[in-house]
PDB file of C-alpha atoms in Angstrom:
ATOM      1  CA  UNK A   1     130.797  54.214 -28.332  1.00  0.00           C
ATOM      2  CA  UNK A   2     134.815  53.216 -28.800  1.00  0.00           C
ATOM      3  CA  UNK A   3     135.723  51.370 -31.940  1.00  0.00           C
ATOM      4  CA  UNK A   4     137.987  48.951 -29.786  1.00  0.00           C
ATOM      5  CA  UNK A   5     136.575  47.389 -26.361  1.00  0.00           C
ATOM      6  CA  UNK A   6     137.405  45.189 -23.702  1.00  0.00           C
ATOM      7  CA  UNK A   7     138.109  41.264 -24.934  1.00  0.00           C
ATOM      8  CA  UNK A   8     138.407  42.171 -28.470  1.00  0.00           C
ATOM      9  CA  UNK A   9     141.133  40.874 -30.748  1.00  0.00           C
ATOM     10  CA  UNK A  10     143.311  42.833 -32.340  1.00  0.00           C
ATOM     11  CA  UNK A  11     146.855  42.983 -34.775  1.00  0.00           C
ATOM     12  CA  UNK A  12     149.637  45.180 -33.553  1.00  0.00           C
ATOM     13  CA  UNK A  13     149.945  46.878 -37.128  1.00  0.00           C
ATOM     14  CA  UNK A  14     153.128  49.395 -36.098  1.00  0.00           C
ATOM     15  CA  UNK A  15     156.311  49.227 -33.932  1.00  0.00           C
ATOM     16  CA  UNK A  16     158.588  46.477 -32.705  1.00  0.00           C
ATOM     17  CA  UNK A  17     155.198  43.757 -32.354  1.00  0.00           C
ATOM     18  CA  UNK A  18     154.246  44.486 -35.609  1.00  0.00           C
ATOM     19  CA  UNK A  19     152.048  41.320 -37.046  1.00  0.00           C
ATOM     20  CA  UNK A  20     151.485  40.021 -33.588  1.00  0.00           C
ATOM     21  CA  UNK A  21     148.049  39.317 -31.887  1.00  0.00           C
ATOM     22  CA  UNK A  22     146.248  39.861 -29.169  1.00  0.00           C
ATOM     23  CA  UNK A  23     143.232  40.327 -26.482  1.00  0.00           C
ATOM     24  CA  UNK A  24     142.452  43.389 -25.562  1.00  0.00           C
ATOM     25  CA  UNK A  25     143.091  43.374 -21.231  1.00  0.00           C
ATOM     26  CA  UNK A  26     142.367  46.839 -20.442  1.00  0.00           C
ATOM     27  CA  UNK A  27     141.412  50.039 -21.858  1.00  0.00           C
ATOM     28  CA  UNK A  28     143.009  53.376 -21.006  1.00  0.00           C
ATOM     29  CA  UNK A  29     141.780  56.770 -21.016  1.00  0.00           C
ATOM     30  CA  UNK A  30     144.422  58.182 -23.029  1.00  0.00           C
ATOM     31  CA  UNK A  31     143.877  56.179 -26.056  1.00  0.00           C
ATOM     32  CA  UNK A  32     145.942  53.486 -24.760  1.00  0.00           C
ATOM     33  CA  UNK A  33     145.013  49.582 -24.940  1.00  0.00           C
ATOM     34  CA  UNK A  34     147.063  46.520 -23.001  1.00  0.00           C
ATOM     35  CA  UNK A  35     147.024  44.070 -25.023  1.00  0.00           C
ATOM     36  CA  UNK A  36     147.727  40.044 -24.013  1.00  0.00           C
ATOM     37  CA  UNK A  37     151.258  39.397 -25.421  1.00  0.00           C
ATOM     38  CA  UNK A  38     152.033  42.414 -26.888  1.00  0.00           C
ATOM     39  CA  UNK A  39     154.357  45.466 -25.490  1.00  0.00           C
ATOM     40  CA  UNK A  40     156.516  43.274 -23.081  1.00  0.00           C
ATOM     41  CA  UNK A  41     158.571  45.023 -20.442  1.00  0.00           C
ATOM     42  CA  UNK A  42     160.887  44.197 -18.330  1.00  0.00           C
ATOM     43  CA  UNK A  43     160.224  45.791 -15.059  1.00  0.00           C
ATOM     44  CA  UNK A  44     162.461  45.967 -11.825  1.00  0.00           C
ATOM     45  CA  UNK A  45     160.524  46.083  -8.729  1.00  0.00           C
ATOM     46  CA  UNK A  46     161.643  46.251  -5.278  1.00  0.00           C
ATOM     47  CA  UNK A  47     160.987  43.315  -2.470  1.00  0.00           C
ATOM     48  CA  UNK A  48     157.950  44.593  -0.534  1.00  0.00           C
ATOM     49  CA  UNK A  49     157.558  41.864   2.076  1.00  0.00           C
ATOM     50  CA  UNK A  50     153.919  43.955   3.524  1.00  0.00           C
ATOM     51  CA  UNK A  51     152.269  43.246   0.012  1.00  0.00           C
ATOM     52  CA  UNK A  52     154.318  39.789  -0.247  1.00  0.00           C
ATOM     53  CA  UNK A  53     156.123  41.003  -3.005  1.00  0.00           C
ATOM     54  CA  UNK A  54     158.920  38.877  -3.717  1.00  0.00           C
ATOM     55  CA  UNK A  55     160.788  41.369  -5.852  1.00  0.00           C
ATOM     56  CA  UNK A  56     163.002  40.984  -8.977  1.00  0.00           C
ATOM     57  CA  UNK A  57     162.682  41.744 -12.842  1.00  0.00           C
ATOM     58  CA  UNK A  58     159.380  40.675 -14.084  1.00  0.00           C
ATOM     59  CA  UNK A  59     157.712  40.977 -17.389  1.00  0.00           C
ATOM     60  CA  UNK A  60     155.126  42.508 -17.897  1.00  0.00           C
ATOM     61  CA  UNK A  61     153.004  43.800 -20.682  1.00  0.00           C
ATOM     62  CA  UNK A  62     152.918  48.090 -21.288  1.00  0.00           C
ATOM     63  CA  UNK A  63     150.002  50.028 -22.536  1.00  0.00           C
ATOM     64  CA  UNK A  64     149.930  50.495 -26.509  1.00  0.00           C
ATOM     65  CA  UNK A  65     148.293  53.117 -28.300  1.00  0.00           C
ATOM     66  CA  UNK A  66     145.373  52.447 -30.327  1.00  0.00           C
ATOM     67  CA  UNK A  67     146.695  53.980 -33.727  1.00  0.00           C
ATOM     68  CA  UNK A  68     149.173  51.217 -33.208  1.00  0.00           C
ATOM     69  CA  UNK A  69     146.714  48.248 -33.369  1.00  0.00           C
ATOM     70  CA  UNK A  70     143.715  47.183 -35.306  1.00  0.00           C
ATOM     71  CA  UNK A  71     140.591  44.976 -34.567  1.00  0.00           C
ATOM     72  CA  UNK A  72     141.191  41.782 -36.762  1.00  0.00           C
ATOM     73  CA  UNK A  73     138.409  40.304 -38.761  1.00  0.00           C
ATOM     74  CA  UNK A  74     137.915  36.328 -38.608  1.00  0.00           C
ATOM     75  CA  UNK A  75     136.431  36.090 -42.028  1.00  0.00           C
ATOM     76  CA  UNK A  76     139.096  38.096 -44.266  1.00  0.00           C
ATOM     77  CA  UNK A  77     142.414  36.732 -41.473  1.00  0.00           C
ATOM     78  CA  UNK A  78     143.555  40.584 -41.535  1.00  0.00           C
ATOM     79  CA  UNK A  79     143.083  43.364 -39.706  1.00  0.00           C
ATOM     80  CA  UNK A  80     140.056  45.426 -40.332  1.00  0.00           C
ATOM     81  CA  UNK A  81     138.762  48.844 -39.497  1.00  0.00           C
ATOM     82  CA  UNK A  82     135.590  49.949 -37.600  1.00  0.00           C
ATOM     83  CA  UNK A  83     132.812  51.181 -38.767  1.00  0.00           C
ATOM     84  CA  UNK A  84     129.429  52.342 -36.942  1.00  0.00           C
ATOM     85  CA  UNK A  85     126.379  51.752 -38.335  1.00  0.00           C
ATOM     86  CA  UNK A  86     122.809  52.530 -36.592  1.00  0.00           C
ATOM     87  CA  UNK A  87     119.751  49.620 -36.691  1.00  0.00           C
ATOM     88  CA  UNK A  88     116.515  50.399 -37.922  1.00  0.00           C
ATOM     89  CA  UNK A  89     114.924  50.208 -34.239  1.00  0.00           C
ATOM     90  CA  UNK A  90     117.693  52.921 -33.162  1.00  0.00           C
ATOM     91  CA  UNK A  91     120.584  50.942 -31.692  1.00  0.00           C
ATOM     92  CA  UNK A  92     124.422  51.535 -32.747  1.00  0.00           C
ATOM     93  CA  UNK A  93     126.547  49.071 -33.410  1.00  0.00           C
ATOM     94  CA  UNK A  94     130.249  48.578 -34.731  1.00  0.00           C
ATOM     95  CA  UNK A  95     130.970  46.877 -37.856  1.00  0.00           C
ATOM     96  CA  UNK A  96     133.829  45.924 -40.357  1.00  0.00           C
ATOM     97  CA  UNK A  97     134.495  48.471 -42.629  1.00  0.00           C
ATOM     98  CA  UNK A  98     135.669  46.049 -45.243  1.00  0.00           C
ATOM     99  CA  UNK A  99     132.721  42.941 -45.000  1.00  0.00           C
ATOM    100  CA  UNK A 100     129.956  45.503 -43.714  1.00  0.00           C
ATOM    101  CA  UNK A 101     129.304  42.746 -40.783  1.00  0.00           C
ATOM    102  CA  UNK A 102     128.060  42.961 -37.514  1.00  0.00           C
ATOM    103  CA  UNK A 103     131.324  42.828 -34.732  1.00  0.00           C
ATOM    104  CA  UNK A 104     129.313  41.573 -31.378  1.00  0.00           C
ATOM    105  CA  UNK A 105     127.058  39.519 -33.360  1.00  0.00           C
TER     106      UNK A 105
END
Protein backbone atom coordinates (compact mmCIF):
# COMPACT_ATOMS: atom_id res chain seq x y z
CA UNK A 1 0.00 0.00 0.00
CA UNK A 2 1.68 3.69 -0.95
CA UNK A 3 1.36 6.39 1.64
CA UNK A 4 0.40 8.93 -1.23
CA UNK A 5 -2.30 7.90 -4.03
CA UNK A 6 -4.02 9.11 -6.88
CA UNK A 7 -6.45 12.41 -6.09
CA UNK A 8 -4.91 13.07 -2.83
CA UNK A 9 -3.89 16.52 -1.65
CA UNK A 10 -0.77 17.35 -0.83
CA UNK A 11 1.90 20.54 0.27
CA UNK A 12 5.04 20.86 -1.75
CA UNK A 13 7.22 21.05 1.57
CA UNK A 14 10.89 21.53 -0.40
CA UNK A 15 12.24 23.35 -3.51
CA UNK A 16 11.20 26.37 -5.53
CA UNK A 17 7.00 25.47 -4.80
CA UNK A 18 7.61 25.25 -1.39
CA UNK A 19 4.09 26.01 0.60
CA UNK A 20 2.10 25.42 -2.51
CA UNK A 21 -0.80 22.86 -2.97
CA UNK A 22 -1.95 20.44 -4.90
CA UNK A 23 -3.87 17.18 -6.39
CA UNK A 24 -2.10 14.45 -6.89
CA UNK A 25 -2.54 13.69 -11.18
CA UNK A 26 -0.40 10.79 -11.57
CA UNK A 27 1.81 8.51 -9.81
CA UNK A 28 5.21 7.37 -11.04
CA UNK A 29 7.15 4.37 -10.51
CA UNK A 30 10.20 6.00 -9.46
CA UNK A 31 8.86 7.70 -6.50
CA UNK A 32 7.73 10.51 -8.50
CA UNK A 33 4.16 12.31 -8.14
CA UNK A 34 2.61 15.15 -10.76
CA UNK A 35 1.04 17.22 -8.92
CA UNK A 36 -1.89 19.94 -10.24
CA UNK A 37 -0.04 23.32 -10.13
CA UNK A 38 3.06 22.44 -8.92
CA UNK A 39 6.57 21.85 -10.92
CA UNK A 40 5.68 24.10 -13.98
CA UNK A 41 7.78 23.77 -17.10
CA UNK A 42 8.11 25.38 -19.90
CA UNK A 43 8.36 22.98 -22.70
CA UNK A 44 9.22 23.58 -26.49
CA UNK A 45 7.59 21.22 -28.75
CA UNK A 46 7.74 20.95 -32.36
CA UNK A 47 4.53 21.49 -34.88
CA UNK A 48 3.37 17.93 -35.63
CA UNK A 49 0.52 18.59 -38.04
CA UNK A 50 -0.27 14.22 -38.11
CA UNK A 51 -1.15 14.45 -34.27
CA UNK A 52 -2.60 18.17 -34.83
CA UNK A 53 -0.06 19.52 -32.81
CA UNK A 54 0.06 23.09 -33.15
CA UNK A 55 3.51 23.51 -31.69
CA UNK A 56 5.11 26.26 -29.52
CA UNK A 57 6.23 26.65 -25.75
CA UNK A 58 3.67 25.25 -23.50
CA UNK A 59 3.53 24.78 -19.82
CA UNK A 60 3.29 22.09 -18.41
CA UNK A 61 3.57 20.53 -15.04
CA UNK A 62 6.99 17.98 -14.30
CA UNK A 63 7.01 15.00 -12.08
CA UNK A 64 8.08 15.78 -8.30
CA UNK A 65 9.50 13.47 -5.98
CA UNK A 66 7.62 12.32 -3.11
CA UNK A 67 10.23 13.31 -0.30
CA UNK A 68 9.44 16.68 -1.72
CA UNK A 69 5.68 16.77 -0.83
CA UNK A 70 3.43 15.79 1.97
CA UNK A 71 -0.29 14.66 2.26
CA UNK A 72 -2.03 17.70 4.02
CA UNK A 73 -4.46 17.15 6.79
CA UNK A 74 -7.90 19.21 6.68
CA UNK A 75 -8.33 19.25 10.39
CA UNK A 76 -4.76 20.59 11.66
CA UNK A 77 -4.39 23.07 7.87
CA UNK A 78 -0.68 21.53 7.67
CA UNK A 79 0.88 18.94 6.20
CA UNK A 80 0.82 15.63 7.87
CA UNK A 81 2.58 12.33 7.64
CA UNK A 82 1.22 8.78 6.96
CA UNK A 83 0.75 6.32 9.04
CA UNK A 84 -0.68 2.61 8.50
CA UNK A 85 -2.69 1.14 10.82
CA UNK A 86 -4.52 -2.45 10.41
CA UNK A 87 -8.59 -2.86 11.45
CA UNK A 88 -9.67 -5.36 13.72
CA UNK A 89 -11.44 -7.45 10.79
CA UNK A 90 -7.88 -7.41 8.93
CA UNK A 91 -7.99 -4.49 6.51
CA UNK A 92 -5.06 -1.75 6.22
CA UNK A 93 -5.61 1.52 6.05
CA UNK A 94 -3.56 4.91 6.02
CA UNK A 95 -3.88 7.38 8.66
CA UNK A 96 -2.47 10.77 10.02
CA UNK A 97 0.34 10.33 12.01
CA UNK A 98 -0.38 13.43 14.00
CA UNK A 99 -4.60 13.13 14.66
CA UNK A 100 -4.47 9.15 14.47
CA UNK A 101 -7.56 9.55 11.84
CA UNK A 102 -8.74 7.58 9.20
CA UNK A 103 -7.43 9.26 5.47
CA UNK A 104 -10.22 7.62 2.96
CA UNK A 105 -12.80 7.80 5.52
Amino acid sequence: MQKIKRDDEVVVIAGKDKGKRGTVKRVLKDERFVVSGVNMIKRHTKPNPMAGNQGGIVEREAPIHASNVAIFNQETGKADRVGFQVKDDGTKVRIYKSTQTQIDA
